[in-house]
Coordinates of N, CA and C in Angstrom, one line a residue:
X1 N 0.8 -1.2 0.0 CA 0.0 0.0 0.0 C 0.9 1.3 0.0
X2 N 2.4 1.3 0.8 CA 3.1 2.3 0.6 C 3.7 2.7 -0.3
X3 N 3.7 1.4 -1.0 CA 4.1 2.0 -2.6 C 3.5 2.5 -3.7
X4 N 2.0 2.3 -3.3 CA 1.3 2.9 -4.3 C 1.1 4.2 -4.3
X5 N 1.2 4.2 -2.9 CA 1.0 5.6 -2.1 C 2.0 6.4 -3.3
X6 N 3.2 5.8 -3.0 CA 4.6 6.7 -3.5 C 4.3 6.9 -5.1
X7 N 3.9 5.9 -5.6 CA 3.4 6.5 -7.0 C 3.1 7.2 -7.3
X8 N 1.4 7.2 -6.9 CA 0.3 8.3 -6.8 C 1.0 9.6 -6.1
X9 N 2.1 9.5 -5.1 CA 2.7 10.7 -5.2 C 3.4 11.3 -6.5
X10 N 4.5 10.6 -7.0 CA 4.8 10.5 -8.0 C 4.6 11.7 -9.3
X11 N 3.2 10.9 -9.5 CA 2.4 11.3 -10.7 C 1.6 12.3 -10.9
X12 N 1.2 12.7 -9.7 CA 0.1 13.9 -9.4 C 0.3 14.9 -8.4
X13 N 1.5 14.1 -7.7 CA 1.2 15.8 -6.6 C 1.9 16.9 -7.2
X14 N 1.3 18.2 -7.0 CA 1.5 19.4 -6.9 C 1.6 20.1 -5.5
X15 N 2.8 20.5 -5.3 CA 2.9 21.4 -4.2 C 3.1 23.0 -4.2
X16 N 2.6 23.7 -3.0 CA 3.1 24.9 -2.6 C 3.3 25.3 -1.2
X17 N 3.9 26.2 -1.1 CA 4.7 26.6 0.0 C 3.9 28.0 0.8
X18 N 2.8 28.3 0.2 CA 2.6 29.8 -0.1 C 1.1 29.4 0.9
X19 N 1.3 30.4 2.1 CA 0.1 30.6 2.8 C 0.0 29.1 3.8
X20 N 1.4 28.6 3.6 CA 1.1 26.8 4.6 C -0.2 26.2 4.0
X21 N -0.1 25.9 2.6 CA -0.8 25.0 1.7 C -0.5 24.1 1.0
X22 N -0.9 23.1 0.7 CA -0.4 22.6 -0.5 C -1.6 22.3 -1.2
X23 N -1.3 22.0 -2.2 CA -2.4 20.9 -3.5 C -2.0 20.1 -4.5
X24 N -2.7 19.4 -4.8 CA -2.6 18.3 -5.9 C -4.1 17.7 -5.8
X25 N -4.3 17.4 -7.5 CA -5.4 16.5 -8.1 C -4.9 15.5 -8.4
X26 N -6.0 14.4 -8.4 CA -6.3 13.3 -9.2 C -7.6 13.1 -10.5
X27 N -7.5 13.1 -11.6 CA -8.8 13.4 -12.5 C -9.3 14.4 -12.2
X28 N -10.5 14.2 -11.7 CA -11.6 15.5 -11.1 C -11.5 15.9 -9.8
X29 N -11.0 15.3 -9.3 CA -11.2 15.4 -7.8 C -9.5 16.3 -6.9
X30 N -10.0 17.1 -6.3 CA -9.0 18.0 -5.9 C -8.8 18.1 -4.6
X31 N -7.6 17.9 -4.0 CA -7.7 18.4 -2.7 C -6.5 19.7 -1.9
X32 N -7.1 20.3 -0.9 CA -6.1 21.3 -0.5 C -5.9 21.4 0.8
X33 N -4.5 21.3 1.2 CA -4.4 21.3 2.6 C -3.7 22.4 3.3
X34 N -4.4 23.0 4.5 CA -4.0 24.5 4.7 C -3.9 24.2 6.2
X35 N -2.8 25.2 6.5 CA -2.3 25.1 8.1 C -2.6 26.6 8.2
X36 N -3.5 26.7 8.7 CA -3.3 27.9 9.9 C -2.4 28.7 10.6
X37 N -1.5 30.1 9.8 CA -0.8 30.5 10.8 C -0.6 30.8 11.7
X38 N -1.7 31.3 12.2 CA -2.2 31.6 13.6 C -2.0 30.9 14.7
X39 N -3.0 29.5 14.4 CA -3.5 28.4 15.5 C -2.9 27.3 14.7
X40 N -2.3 27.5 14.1 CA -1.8 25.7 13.7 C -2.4 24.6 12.9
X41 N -4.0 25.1 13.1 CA -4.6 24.1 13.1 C -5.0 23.6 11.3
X42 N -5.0 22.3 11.1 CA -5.1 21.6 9.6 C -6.4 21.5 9.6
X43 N -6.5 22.1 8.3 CA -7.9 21.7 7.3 C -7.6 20.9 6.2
X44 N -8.5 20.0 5.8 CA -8.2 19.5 4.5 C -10.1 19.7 3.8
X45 N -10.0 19.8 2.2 CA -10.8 20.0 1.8 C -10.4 19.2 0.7
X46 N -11.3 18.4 -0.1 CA -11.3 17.5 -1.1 C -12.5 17.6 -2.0
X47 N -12.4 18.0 -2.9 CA -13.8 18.4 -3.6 C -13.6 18.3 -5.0
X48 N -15.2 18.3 -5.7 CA -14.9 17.7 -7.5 C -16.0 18.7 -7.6
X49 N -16.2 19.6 -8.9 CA -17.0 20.4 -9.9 C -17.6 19.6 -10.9
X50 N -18.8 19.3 -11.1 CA -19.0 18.6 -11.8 C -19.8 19.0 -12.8
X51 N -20.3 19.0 -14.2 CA -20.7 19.8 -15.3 C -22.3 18.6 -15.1
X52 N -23.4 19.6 -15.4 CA -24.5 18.5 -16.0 C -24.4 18.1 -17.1
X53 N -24.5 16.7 -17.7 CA -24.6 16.4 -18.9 C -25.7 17.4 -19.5
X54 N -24.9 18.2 -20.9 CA -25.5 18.6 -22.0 C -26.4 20.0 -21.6
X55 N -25.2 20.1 -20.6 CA -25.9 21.3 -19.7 C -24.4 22.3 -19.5
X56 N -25.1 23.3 -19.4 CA -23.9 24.6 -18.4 C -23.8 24.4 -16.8
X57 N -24.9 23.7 -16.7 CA -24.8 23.9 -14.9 C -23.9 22.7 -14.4
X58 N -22.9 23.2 -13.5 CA -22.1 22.4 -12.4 C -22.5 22.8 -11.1
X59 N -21.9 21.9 -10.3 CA -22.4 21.9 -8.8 C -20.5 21.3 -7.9
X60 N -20.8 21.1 -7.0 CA -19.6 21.4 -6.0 C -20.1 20.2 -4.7
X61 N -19.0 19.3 -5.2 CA -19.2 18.3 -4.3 C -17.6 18.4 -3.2
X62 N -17.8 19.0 -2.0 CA -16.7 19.1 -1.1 C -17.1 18.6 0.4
X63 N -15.6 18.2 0.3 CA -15.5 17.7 1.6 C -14.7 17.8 2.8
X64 N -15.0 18.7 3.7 CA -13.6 18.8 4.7 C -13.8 18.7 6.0
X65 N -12.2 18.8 6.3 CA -11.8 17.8 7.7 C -11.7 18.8 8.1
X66 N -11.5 18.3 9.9 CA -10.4 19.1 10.4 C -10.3 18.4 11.8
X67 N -9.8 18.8 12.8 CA -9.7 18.3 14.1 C -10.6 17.9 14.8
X68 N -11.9 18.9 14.9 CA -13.5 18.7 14.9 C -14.1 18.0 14.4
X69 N -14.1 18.3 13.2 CA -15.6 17.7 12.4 C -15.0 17.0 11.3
X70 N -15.3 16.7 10.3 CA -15.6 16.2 9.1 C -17.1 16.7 8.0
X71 N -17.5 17.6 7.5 CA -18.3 18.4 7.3 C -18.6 18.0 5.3
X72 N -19.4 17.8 4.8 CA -20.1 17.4 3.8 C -20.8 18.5 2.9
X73 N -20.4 18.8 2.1 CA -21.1 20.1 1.5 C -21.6 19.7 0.1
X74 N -22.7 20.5 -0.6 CA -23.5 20.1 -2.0 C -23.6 21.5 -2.4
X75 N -23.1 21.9 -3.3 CA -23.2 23.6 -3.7 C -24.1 23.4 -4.8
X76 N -25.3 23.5 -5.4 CA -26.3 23.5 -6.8 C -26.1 24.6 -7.1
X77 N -26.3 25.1 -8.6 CA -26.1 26.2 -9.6 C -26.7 27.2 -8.5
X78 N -28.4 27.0 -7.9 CA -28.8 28.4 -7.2 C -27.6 28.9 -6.0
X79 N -26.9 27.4 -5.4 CA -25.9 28.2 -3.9 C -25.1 28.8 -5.0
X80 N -24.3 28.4 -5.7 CA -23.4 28.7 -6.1 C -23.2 30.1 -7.0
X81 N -24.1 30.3 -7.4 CA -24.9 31.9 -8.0 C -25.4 32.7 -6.9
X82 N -25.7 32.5 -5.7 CA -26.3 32.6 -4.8 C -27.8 33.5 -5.1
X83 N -28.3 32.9 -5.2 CA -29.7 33.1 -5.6 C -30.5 33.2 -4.3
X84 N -31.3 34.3 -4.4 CA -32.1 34.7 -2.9 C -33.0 33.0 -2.6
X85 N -32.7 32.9 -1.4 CA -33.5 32.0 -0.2 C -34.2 33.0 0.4
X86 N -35.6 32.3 1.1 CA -36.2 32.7 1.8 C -36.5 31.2 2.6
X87 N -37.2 31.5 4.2 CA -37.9 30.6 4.6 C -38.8 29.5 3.6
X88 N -39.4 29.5 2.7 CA -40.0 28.6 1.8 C -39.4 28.2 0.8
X89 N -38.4 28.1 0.6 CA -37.6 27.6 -0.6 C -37.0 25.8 0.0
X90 N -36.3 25.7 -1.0 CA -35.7 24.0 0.2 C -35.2 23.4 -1.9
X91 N -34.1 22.5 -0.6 CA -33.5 21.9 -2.3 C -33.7 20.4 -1.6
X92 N -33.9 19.7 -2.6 CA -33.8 18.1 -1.9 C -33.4 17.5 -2.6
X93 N -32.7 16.6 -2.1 CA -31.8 15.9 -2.5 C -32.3 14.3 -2.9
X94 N -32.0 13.1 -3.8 CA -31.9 12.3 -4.4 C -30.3 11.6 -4.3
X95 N -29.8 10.1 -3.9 CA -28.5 10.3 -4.0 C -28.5 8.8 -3.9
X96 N -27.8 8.4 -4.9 CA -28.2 6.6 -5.0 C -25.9 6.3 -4.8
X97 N -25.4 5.6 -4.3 CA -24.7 4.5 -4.3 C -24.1 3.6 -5.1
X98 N -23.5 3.7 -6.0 CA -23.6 2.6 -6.4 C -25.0 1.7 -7.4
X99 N -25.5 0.7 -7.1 CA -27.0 0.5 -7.3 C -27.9 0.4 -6.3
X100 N -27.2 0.9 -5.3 CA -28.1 0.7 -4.2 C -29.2 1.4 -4.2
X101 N -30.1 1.4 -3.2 CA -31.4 2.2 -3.1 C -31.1 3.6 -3.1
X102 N -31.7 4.3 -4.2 CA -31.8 5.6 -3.7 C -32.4 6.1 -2.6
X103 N -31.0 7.7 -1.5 CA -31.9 7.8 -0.7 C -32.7 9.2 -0.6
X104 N -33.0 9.8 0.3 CA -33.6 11.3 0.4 C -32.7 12.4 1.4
X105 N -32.5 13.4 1.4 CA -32.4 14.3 2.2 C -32.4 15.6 1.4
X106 N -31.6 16.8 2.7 CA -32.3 17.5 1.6 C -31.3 19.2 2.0
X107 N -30.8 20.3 1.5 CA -29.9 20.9 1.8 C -30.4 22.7 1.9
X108 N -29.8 22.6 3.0 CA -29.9 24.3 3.2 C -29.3 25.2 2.1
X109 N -29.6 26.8 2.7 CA -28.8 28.0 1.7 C -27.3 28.1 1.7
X110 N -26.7 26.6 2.8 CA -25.4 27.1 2.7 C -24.6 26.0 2.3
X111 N -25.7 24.9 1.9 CA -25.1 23.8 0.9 C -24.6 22.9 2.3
X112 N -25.7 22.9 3.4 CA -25.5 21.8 4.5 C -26.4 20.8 4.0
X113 N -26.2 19.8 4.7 CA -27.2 18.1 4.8 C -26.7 18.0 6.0
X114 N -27.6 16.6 6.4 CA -27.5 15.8 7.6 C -26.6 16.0 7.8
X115 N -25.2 15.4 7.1 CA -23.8 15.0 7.5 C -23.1 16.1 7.8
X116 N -23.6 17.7 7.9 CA -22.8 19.0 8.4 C -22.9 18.9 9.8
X117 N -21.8 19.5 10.4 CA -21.3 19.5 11.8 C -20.2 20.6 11.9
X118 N -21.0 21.9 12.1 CA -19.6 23.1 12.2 C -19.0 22.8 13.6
X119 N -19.7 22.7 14.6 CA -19.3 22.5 15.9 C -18.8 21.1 15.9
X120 N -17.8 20.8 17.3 CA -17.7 19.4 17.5 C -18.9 18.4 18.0
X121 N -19.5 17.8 16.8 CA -20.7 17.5 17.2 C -20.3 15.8 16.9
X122 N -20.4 14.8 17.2 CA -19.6 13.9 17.0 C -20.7 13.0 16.5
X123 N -21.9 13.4 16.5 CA -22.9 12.9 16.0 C -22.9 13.0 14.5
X124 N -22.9 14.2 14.3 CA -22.8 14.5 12.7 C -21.7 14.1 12.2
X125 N -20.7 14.1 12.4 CA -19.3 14.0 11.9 C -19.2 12.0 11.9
X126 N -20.1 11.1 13.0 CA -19.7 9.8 12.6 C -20.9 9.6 11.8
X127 N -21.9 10.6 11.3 CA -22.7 10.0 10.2 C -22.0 10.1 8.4
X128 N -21.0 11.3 8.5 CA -20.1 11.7 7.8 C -19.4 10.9 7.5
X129 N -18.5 10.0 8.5 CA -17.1 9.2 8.6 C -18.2 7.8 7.4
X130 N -19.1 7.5 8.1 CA -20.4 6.5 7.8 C -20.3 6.7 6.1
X131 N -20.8 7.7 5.3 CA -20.8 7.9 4.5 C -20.0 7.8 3.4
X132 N -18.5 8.2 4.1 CA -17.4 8.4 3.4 C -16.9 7.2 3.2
X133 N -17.2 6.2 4.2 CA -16.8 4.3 3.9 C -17.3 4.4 2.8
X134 N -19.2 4.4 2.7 CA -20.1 4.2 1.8 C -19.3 4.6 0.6
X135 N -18.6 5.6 0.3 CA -18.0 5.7 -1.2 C -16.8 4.9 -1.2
X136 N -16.7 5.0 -0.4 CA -15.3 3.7 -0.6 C -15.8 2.7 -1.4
X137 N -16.7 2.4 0.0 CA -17.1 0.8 -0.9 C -18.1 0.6 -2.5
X138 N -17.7 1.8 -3.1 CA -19.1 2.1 -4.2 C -18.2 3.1 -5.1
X139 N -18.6 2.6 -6.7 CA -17.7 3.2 -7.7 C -18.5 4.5 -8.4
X140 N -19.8 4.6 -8.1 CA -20.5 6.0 -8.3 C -20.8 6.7 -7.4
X141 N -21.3 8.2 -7.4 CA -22.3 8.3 -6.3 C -23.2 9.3 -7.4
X142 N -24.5 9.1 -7.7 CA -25.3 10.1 -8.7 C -26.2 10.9 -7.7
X143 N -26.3 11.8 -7.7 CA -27.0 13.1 -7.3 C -28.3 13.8 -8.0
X144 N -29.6 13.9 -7.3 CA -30.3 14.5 -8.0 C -30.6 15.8 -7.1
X145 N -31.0 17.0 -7.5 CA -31.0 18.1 -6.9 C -32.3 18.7 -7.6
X146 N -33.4 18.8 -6.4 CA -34.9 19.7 -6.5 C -34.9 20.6 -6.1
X147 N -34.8 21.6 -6.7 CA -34.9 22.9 -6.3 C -36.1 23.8 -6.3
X148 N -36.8 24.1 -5.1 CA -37.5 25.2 -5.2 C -37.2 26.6 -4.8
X149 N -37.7 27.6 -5.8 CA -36.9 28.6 -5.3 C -38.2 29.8 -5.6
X150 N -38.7 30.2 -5.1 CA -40.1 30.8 -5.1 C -41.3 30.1 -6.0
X151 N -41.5 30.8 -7.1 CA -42.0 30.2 -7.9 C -41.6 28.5 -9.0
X152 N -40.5 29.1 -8.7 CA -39.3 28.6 -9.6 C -38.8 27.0 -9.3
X153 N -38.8 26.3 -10.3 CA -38.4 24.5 -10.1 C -37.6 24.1 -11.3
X154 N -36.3 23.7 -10.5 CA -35.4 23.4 -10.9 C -34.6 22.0 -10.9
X155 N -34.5 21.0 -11.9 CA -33.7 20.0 -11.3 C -32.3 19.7 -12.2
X156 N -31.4 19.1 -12.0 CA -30.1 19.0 -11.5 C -30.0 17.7 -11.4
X157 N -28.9 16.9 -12.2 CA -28.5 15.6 -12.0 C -26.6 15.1 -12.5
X158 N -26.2 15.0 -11.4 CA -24.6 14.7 -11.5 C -24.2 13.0 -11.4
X159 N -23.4 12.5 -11.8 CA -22.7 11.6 -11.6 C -21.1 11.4 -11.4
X160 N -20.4 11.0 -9.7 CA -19.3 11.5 -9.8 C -18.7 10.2 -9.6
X161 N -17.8 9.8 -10.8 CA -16.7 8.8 -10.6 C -16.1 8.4 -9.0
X162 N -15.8 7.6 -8.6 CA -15.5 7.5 -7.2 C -14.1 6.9 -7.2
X163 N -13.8 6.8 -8.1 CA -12.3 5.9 -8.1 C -10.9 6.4 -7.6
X164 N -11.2 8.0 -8.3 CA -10.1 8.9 -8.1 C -10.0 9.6 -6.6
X165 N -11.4 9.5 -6.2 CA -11.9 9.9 -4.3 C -10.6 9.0 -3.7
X166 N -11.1 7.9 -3.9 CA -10.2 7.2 -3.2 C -8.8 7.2 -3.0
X167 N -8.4 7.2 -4.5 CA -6.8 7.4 -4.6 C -6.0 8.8 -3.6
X168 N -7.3 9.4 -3.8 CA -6.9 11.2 -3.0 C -7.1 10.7 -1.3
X169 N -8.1 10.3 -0.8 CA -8.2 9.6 0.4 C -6.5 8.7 0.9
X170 N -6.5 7.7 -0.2 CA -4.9 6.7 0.3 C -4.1 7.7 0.3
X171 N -3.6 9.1 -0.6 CA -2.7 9.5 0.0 C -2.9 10.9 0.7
X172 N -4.2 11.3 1.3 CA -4.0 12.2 2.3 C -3.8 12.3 3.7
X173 N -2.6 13.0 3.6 CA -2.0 13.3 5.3 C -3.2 14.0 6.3
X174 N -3.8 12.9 7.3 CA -4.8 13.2 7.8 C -4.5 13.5 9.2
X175 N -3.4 13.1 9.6 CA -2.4 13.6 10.9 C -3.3 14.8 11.5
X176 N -3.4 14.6 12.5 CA -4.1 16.2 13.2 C -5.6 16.9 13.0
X177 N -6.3 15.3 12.2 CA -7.1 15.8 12.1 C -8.4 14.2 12.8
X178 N -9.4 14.8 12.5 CA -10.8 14.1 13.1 C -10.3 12.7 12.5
X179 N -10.3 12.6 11.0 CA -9.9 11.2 10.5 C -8.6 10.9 10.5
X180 N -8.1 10.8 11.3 CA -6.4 10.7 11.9 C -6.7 9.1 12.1
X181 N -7.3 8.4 13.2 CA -7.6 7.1 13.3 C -8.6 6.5 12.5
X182 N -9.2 6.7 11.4 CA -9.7 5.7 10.4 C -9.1 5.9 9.1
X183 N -7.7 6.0 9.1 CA -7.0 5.9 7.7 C -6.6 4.8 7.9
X184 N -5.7 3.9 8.8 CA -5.3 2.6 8.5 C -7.0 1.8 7.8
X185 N -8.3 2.2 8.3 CA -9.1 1.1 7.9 C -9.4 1.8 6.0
X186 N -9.7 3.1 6.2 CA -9.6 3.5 4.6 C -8.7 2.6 3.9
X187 N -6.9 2.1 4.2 CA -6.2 1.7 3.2 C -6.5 0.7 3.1
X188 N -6.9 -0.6 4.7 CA -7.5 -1.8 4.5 C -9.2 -1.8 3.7
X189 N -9.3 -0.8 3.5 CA -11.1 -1.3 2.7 C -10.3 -1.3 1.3
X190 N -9.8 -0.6 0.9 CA -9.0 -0.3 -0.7 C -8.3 -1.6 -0.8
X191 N -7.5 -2.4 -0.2 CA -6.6 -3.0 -0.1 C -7.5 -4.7 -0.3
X192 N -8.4 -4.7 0.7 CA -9.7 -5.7 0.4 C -10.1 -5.5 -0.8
X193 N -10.1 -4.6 -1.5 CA -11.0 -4.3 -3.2 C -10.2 -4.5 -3.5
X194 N -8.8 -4.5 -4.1 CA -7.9 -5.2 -5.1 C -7.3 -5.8 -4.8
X195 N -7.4 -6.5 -3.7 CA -7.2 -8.3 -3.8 C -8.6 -9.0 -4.4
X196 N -9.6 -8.6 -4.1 CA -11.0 -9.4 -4.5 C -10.6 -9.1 -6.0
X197 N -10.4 -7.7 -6.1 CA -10.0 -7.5 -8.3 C -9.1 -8.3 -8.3
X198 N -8.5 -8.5 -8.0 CA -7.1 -9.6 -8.5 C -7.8 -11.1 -8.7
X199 N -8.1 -11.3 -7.3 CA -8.9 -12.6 -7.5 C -10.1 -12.7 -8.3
X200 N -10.6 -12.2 -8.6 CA -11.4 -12.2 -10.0 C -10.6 -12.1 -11.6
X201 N -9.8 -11.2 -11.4 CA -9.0 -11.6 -12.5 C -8.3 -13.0 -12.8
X202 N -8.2 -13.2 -11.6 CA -7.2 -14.9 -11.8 C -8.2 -15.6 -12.1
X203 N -9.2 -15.2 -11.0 CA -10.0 -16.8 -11.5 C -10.6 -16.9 -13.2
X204 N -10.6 -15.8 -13.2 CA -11.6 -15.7 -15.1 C -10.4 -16.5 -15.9
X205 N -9.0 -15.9 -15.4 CA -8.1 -16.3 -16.3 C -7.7 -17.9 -16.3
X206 N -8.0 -18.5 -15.1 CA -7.8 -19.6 -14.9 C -9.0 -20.3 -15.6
X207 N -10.4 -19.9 -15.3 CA -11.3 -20.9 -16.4 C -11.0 -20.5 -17.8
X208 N -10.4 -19.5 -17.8 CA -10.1 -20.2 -20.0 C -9.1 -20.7 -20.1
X209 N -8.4 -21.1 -19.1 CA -7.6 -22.0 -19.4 C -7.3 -23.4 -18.7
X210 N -8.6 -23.7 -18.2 CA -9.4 -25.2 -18.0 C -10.4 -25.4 -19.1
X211 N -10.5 -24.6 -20.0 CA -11.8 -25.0 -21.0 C -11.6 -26.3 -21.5
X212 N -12.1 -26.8 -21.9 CA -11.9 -28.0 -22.5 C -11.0 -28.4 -23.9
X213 N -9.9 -29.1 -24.3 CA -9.3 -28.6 -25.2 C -10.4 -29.0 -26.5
X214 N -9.8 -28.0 -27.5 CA -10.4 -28.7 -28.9 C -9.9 -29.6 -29.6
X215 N -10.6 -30.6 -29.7 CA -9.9 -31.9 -30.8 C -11.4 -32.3 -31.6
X216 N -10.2 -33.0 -32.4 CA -11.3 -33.6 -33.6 C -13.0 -34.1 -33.1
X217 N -12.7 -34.7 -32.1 CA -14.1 -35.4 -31.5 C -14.5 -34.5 -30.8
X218 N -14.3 -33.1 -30.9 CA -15.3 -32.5 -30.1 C -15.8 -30.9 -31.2
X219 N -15.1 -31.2 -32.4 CA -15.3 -30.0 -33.2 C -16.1 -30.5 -34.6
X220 N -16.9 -30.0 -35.1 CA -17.9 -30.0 -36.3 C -17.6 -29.6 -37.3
X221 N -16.6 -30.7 -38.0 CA -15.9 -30.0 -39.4 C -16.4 -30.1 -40.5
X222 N -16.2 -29.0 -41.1 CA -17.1 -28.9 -42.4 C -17.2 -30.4 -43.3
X223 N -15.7 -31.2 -43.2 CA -14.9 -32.2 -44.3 C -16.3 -33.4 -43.7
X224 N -16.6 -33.0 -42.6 CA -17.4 -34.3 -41.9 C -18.9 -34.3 -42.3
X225 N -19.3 -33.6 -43.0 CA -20.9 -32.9 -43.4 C -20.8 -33.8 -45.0
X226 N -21.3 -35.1 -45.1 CA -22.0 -35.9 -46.0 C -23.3 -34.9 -46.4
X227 N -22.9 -34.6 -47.8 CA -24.2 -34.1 -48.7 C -24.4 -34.4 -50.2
X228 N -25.4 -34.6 -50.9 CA -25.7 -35.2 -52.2 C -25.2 -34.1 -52.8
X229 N -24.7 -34.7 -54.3 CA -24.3 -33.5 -55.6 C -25.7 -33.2 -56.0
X230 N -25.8 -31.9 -56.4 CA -27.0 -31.5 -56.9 C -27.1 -31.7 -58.4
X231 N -28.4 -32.6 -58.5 CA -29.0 -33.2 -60.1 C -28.9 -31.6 -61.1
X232 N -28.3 -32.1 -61.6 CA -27.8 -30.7 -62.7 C -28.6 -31.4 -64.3

């Protein structure tokens, strides 16, 4: 696992020095880690922009850490334009897994759900951690987004690759922060998924090459097809 690590360093990191930050992407997915002059303290933020198919509108899937919380954010075209809210507006959410069941919730003006926790709320933050397995163990996550906005109804549909999440997950320095102790199991859930890929690979490769050999007595040769000359 530490060598993949070093790869994936390798290949993709970008660093800077400027403001106690760094960054580097993987595909779509980006993350940024910022130290605090002041107080020291590490934030990480990991987040993907995603385009609607056949559409102008993108939306803002982020996610960040820090010593407290672990905090879940959904930005739709209206947060992200910031389009007047009032008390009667409301965006709801649609958000399937994988093929799992799609579920429901639903997001405030400041792009919260369930899974936000500005305070140390340890409640929200392990429904967060909860979640964050859930994409592990799952190579989509699709998003539907209902927007009401006075009169106005809006919907919104993303699909974000989850493959590259993960690669940014194995190598972020989580030291100092809330997910400090569930990185060893992040690398063992990754680590259980390609050994199971491997062992699927072997085994496919091993039945074609148990197939049955081909020989004469088991093939239907043309030479073997008895037919009359046609009466001319």
């Amino acid at each position: 696992m530490k060598m993949i690590k070093q790869i994936i360093i390798s290949m993709v990191f970008i660093s800077s020095s400027i403001l106690y930050s760094q960054y580097y992407a993987i595909g779509e997915w980006h993350l940024v880690e910022k130290i605090d002059p002041i107080t020291d303290v590490k934030e990480i933020s990991i987040f993907i922009k995603k385009q609607e198919e056949n559409s102008l509108n993108f939306n803002t899937l982020m996610i960040k850490v820090n010593s407290n919380s672990i905090n879940i954010n959904l930005y739709t075209p209206s947060l992200l334009f910031k389009q007047r809210f009032n008390d009667d507006d409301k965006i709801d959410i649609i958000y399937r897994l994988g093929k799992n069941e799609p579920r429901n919730t639903s997001l405030n003006k400041y792009g919260e759900t369930e899974f936000y926790s500005l305070t140390n709320s340890q409640i929200a933050s392990q429904q967060s951690i909860i979640l964050l397995k859930e994409l592990l163990h799952n190579n989509t996550l699709a998003v539907r987004a209902l927007e009401t906005i006075g009169s106005a109804k809006y919907t919104y549909t993303y699909v974000y690759e989850l493959q590259k999440l993960k690669e940014i997950l194995l190598y972020a320095d989580f030291e100092g922060t809330i997910l400090e102790n569930y990185q060893a199991e992040f690398e063992s859930i990754l680590e259980n998924q390609q050994t199971e890929k491997d062992k699927t690979s072997q085994d496919s490769e091993s039945s074609e090459d148990t197939e049955t050999p081909k020989t004469k007595d088991n093939i239907y040769l043309i030479d073997d097809i008895n037919y009359e000359k046609p009466i001319i």
